[in-house]
Short mmCIF file of C-alpha atoms in Angstrom, two decimals:
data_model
loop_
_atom_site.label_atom_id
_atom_site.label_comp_id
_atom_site.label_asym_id
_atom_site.label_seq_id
_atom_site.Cartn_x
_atom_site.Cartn_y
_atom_site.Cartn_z
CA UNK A 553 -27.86 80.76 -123.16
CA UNK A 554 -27.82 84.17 -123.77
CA UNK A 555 -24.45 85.49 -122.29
CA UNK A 556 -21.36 83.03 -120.53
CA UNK A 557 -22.41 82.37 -117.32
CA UNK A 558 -20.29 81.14 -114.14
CA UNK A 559 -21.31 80.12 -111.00
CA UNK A 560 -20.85 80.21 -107.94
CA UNK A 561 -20.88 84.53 -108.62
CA UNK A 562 -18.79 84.67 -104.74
CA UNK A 563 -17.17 82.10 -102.96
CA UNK A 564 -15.52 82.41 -99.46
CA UNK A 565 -13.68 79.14 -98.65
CA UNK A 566 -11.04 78.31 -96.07
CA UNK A 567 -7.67 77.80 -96.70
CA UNK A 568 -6.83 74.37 -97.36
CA UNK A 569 -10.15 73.55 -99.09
CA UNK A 570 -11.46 72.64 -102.44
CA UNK A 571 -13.42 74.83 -104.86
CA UNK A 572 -15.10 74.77 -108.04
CA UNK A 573 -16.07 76.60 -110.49
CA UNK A 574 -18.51 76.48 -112.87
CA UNK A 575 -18.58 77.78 -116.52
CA UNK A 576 -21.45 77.87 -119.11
CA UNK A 577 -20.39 79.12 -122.43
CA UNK A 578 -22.52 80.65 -125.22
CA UNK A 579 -24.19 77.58 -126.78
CA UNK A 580 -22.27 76.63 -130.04
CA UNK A 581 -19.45 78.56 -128.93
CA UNK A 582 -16.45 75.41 -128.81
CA UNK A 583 -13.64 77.29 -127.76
CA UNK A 584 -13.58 78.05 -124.44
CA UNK A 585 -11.25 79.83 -121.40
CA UNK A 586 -10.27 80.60 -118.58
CA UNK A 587 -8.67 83.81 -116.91
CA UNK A 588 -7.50 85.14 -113.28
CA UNK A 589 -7.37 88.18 -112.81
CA UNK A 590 -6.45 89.52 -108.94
CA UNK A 591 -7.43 92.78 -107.53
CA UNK A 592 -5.63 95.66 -109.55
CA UNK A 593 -3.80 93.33 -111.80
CA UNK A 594 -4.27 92.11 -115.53
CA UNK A 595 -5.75 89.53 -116.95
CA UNK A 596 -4.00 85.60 -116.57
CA UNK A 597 -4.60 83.15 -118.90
CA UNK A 598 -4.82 79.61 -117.14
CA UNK A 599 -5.93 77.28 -119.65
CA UNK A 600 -8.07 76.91 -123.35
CA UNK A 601 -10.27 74.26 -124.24
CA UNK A 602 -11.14 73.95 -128.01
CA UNK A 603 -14.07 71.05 -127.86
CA UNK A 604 -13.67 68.86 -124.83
CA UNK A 605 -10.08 68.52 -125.16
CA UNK A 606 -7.26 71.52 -123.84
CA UNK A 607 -4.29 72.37 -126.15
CA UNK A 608 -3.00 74.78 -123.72
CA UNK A 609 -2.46 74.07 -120.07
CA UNK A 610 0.26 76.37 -119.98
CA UNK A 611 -1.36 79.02 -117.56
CA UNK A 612 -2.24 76.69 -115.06
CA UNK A 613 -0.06 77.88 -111.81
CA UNK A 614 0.39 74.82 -109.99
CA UNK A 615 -0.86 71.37 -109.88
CA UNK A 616 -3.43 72.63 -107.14
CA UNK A 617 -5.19 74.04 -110.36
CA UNK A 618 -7.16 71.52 -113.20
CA UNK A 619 -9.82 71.62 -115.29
CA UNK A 620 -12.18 69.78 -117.59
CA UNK A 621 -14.66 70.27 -120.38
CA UNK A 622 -17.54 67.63 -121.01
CA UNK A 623 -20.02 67.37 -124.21
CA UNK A 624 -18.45 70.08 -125.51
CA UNK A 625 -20.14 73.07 -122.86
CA UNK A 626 -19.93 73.09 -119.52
CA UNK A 627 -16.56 73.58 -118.02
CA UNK A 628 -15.33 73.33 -114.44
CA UNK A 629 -12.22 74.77 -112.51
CA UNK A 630 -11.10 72.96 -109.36
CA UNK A 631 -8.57 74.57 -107.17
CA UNK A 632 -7.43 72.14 -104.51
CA UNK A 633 -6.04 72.81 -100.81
CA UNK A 634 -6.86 76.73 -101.56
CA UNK A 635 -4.29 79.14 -100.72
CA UNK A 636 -4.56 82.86 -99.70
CA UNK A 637 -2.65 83.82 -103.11
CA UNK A 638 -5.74 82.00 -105.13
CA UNK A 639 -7.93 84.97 -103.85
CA UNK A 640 -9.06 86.12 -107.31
CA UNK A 641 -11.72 86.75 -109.79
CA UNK A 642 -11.95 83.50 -112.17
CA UNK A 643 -13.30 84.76 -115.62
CA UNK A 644 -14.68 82.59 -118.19
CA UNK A 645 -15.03 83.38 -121.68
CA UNK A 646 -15.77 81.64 -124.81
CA UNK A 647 -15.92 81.82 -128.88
CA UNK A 648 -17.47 80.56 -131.93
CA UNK A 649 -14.43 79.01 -133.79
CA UNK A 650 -10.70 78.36 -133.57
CA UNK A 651 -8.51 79.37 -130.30
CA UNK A 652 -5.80 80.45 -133.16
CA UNK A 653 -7.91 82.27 -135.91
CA UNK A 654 -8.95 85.12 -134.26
CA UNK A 655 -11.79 86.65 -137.10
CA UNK A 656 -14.93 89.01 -136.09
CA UNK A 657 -16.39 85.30 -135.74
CA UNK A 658 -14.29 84.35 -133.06
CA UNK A 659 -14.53 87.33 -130.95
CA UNK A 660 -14.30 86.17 -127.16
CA UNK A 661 -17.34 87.03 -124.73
CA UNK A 662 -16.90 86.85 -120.91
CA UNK A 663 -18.86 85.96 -118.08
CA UNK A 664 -19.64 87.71 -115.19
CA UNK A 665 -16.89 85.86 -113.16
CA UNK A 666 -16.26 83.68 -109.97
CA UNK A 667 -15.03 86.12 -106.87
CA UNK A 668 -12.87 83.62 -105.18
CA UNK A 669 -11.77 84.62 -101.31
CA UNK A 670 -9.44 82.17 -99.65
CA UNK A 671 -8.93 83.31 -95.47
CA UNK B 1241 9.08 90.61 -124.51
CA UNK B 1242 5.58 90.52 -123.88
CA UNK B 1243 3.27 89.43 -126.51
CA UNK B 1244 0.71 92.92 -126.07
CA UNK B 1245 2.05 96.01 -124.26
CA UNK B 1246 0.29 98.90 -123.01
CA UNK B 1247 1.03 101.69 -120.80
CA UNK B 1248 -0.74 101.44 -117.34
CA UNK B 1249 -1.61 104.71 -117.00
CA UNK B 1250 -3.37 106.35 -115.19
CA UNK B 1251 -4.54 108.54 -118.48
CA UNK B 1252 -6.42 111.60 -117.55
CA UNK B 1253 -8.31 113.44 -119.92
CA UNK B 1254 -10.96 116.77 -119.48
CA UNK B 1255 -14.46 116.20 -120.00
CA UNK B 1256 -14.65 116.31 -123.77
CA UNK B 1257 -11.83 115.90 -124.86
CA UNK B 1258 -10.09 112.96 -126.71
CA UNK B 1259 -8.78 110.10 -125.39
CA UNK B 1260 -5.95 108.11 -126.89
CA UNK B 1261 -5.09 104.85 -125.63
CA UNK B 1262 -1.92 102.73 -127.12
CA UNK B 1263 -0.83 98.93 -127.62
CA UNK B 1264 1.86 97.40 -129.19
CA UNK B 1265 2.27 93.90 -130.09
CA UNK B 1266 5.00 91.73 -131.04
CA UNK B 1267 3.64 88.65 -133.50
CA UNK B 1268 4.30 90.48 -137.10
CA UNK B 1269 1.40 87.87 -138.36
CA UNK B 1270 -0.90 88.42 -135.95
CA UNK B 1271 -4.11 89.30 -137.91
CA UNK B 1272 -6.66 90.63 -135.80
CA UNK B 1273 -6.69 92.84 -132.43
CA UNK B 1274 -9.66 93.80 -129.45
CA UNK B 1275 -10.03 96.70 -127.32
CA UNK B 1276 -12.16 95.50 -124.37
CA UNK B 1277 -13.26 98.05 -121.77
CA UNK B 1278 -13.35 96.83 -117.83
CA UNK B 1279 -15.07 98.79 -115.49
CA UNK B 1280 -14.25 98.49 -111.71
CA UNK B 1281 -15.49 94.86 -110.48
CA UNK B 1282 -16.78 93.96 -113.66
CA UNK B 1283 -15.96 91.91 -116.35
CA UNK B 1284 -14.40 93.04 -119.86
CA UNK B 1285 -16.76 94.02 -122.12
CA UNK B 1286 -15.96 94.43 -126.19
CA UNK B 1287 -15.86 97.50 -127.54
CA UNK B 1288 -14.16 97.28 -130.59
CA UNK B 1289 -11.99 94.80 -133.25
CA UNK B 1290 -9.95 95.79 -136.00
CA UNK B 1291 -8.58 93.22 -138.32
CA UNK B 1292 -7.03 95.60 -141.69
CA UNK B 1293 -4.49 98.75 -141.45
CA UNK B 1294 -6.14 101.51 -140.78
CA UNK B 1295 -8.85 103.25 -139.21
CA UNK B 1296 -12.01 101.98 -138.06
CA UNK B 1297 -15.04 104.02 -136.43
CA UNK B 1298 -17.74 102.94 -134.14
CA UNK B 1299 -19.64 105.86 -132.76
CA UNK B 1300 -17.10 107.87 -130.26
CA UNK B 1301 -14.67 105.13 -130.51
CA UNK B 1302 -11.77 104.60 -133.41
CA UNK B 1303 -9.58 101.44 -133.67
CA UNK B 1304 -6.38 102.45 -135.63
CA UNK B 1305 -3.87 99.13 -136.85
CA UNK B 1306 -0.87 100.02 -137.80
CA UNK B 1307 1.04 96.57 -138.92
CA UNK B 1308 4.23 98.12 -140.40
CA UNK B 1309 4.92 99.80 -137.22
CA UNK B 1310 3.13 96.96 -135.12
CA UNK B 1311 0.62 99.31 -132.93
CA UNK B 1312 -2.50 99.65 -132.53
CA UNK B 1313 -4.51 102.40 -130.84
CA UNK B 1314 -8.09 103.34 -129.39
CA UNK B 1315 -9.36 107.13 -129.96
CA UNK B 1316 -12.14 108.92 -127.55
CA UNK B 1317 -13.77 111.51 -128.81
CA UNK B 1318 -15.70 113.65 -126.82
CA UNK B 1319 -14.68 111.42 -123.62
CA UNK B 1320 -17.22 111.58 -121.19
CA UNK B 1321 -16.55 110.72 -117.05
CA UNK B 1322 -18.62 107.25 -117.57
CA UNK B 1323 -15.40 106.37 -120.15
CA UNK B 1324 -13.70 105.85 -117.07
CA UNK B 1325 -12.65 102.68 -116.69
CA UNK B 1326 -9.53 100.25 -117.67
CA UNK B 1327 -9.13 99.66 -121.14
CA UNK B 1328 -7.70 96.52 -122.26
CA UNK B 1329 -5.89 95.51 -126.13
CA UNK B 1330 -5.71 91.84 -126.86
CA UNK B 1331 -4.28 90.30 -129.58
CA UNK B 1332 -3.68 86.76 -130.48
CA UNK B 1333 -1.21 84.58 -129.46
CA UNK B 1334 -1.26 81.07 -129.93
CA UNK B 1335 -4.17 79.46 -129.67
CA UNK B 1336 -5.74 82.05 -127.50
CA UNK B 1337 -6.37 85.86 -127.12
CA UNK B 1338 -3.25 87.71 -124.85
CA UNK B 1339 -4.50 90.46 -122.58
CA UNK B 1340 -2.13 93.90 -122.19
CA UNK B 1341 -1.79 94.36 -118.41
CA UNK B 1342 -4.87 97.55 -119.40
CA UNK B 1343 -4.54 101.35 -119.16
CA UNK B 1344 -6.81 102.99 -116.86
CA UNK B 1345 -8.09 106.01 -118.27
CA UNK B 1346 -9.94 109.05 -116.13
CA UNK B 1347 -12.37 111.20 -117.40
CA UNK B 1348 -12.71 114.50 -115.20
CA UNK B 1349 -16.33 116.19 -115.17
#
C-alpha cells in the first residue's frame, strides 16, 4: 500500500477484555514497530520486528501485551484483560532495511494509529 | 541518561520569526538523526534527516548535527502559526529509532 495503515482507527473496549490491533506496513518495508504514545506524553517503544521474527521485546509493559508478525507484513498487537492505564494511541511504523542502520533508506513512516479507550 | 533529550517546551515564537528547536543525544556512534513533526491527534510526520556534521536545508526548515558536541538542532525560519505543533528528534538506538519526549513549539499570529 501506499502509506502504513492500522486498523481498527478507534476502539472502545471494556476493562478486562481483549483487543487487537492491526498493522499493515509499506509493502517491502521488513522492519517493522510498534509505539504507545498516551495523551500528552512521548512516544513508547513496545516492540521491533525485523522479518517475521522480534529482536526487541524490551518495550513490551507487561505480559498482558504480545505481538506477532506473519509472511513478513501484517502485524498484530493483542492486549489481554485491558486495563484503564492501556488507554492510548498504538502507532505503527515501518522501514525499508535494518532496525540498526538507520540511512535515508531506512527512514521510519507511521500510520495513522489505533485510539485505544479502556472504561 | 536518556538516549535523545529535548526540552519540552512550550517554545513560543512571533509570527515570522525563527524557531530553534534542540536535541541532544548520547550514542557518540550514532550516525544518523530525524526531526518528525506531530500535530495534535495525529501521527508524526518526517520532516527532516541529517546524517553528516553540519547544516542541511529543506525549504524553511534546517537540520544542524553537531557530533563533537553531540547535538543536533531544527531551525524555523519565517515560522508561521500552522508550525505549531510538537516537534520530535529521534535518533538510533539499538535496533530501533528512540523518540525525545518532543518540544511543543507555538507560533503566535
Amino acid at each position: 500500500g501506499a502509506g502504513v495503515s492500522q486498523s481498527p482507527s478507534n476502539k472502545v473496549t471494556e476493562k478486562g477484555k481483549d483487543v487487537e490491533l492491526r498493522c499493515d506496513p509499506i509493502s517491502g518495508h521488513t522492519a517493522l514497530y510498534w509505539y504507545r504514545q498516551r495523551l500528552g506524553q512521548g512516544l513508547e517503544f513496545l516492540i521491533y520486528f525485523q522479518g517475521n521474527s522480534a529482536p526487541d521485546k524490551s518495550g513490551l509493559p507487561s505480559d498482558r501485551f504480545s505481538a506477532e508478525r506473519t509472511g513478513e507484513s501484517v502485524s498484530t498487537l493483542t492486549i489481554q484483560r485491558t486495563q484503564q492505564e492501556d488507554s492510548a494511541v498504538y502507532l505503527c511504523a515501518s522501514s525499508r532495511g535494518q532496525g540498526n542502520r538507520f540511512s535515508s533508506g531506512n527512514t521510519i513512516y507511521f500510520g495513522e494509529g489505533s485510539w485505544l479507550t479502556v472504561v | 541518561q536518556k538516549e535523545v533529550e529535548q526540552n519540552s517546551g512550550p517554545l513560543s515564537v512571533p509570527e515570522g520569526a525563527i524557531a530553534s528547536l534542540n536535541c541532544t543525544y548520547s550514542d557518540r556512534v550514532s550516525q544518523s538523526f530525524f526531526w518528525y513533526r506531530q500535530y495534535s491527534g495525529k501521527s508524526p510526520e518526517l520532516i527532516m534527516s541529517i546524517y553528516s556534521n553540519g547544516d542541511k536545508e529543506d525549504g524553511r526548515f534546517t537540520a544542524q548535527l553537531n557530533k563533537a558536541s553531540q547535538y543536533v538542532s531544527l531551525l524555523i525560519r519565517d515560522s508561521q502559526p500552522s508550525d505549531s505543533a510538537t516537534y520530535l528528534c529521534a535518533g538510533p538506538g539499538f535496533q530501533k529509532l528512540v523518540f525525545g519526549t518532543g518540544t511543543r513549539l507555538l507560533v503566535s499570529p
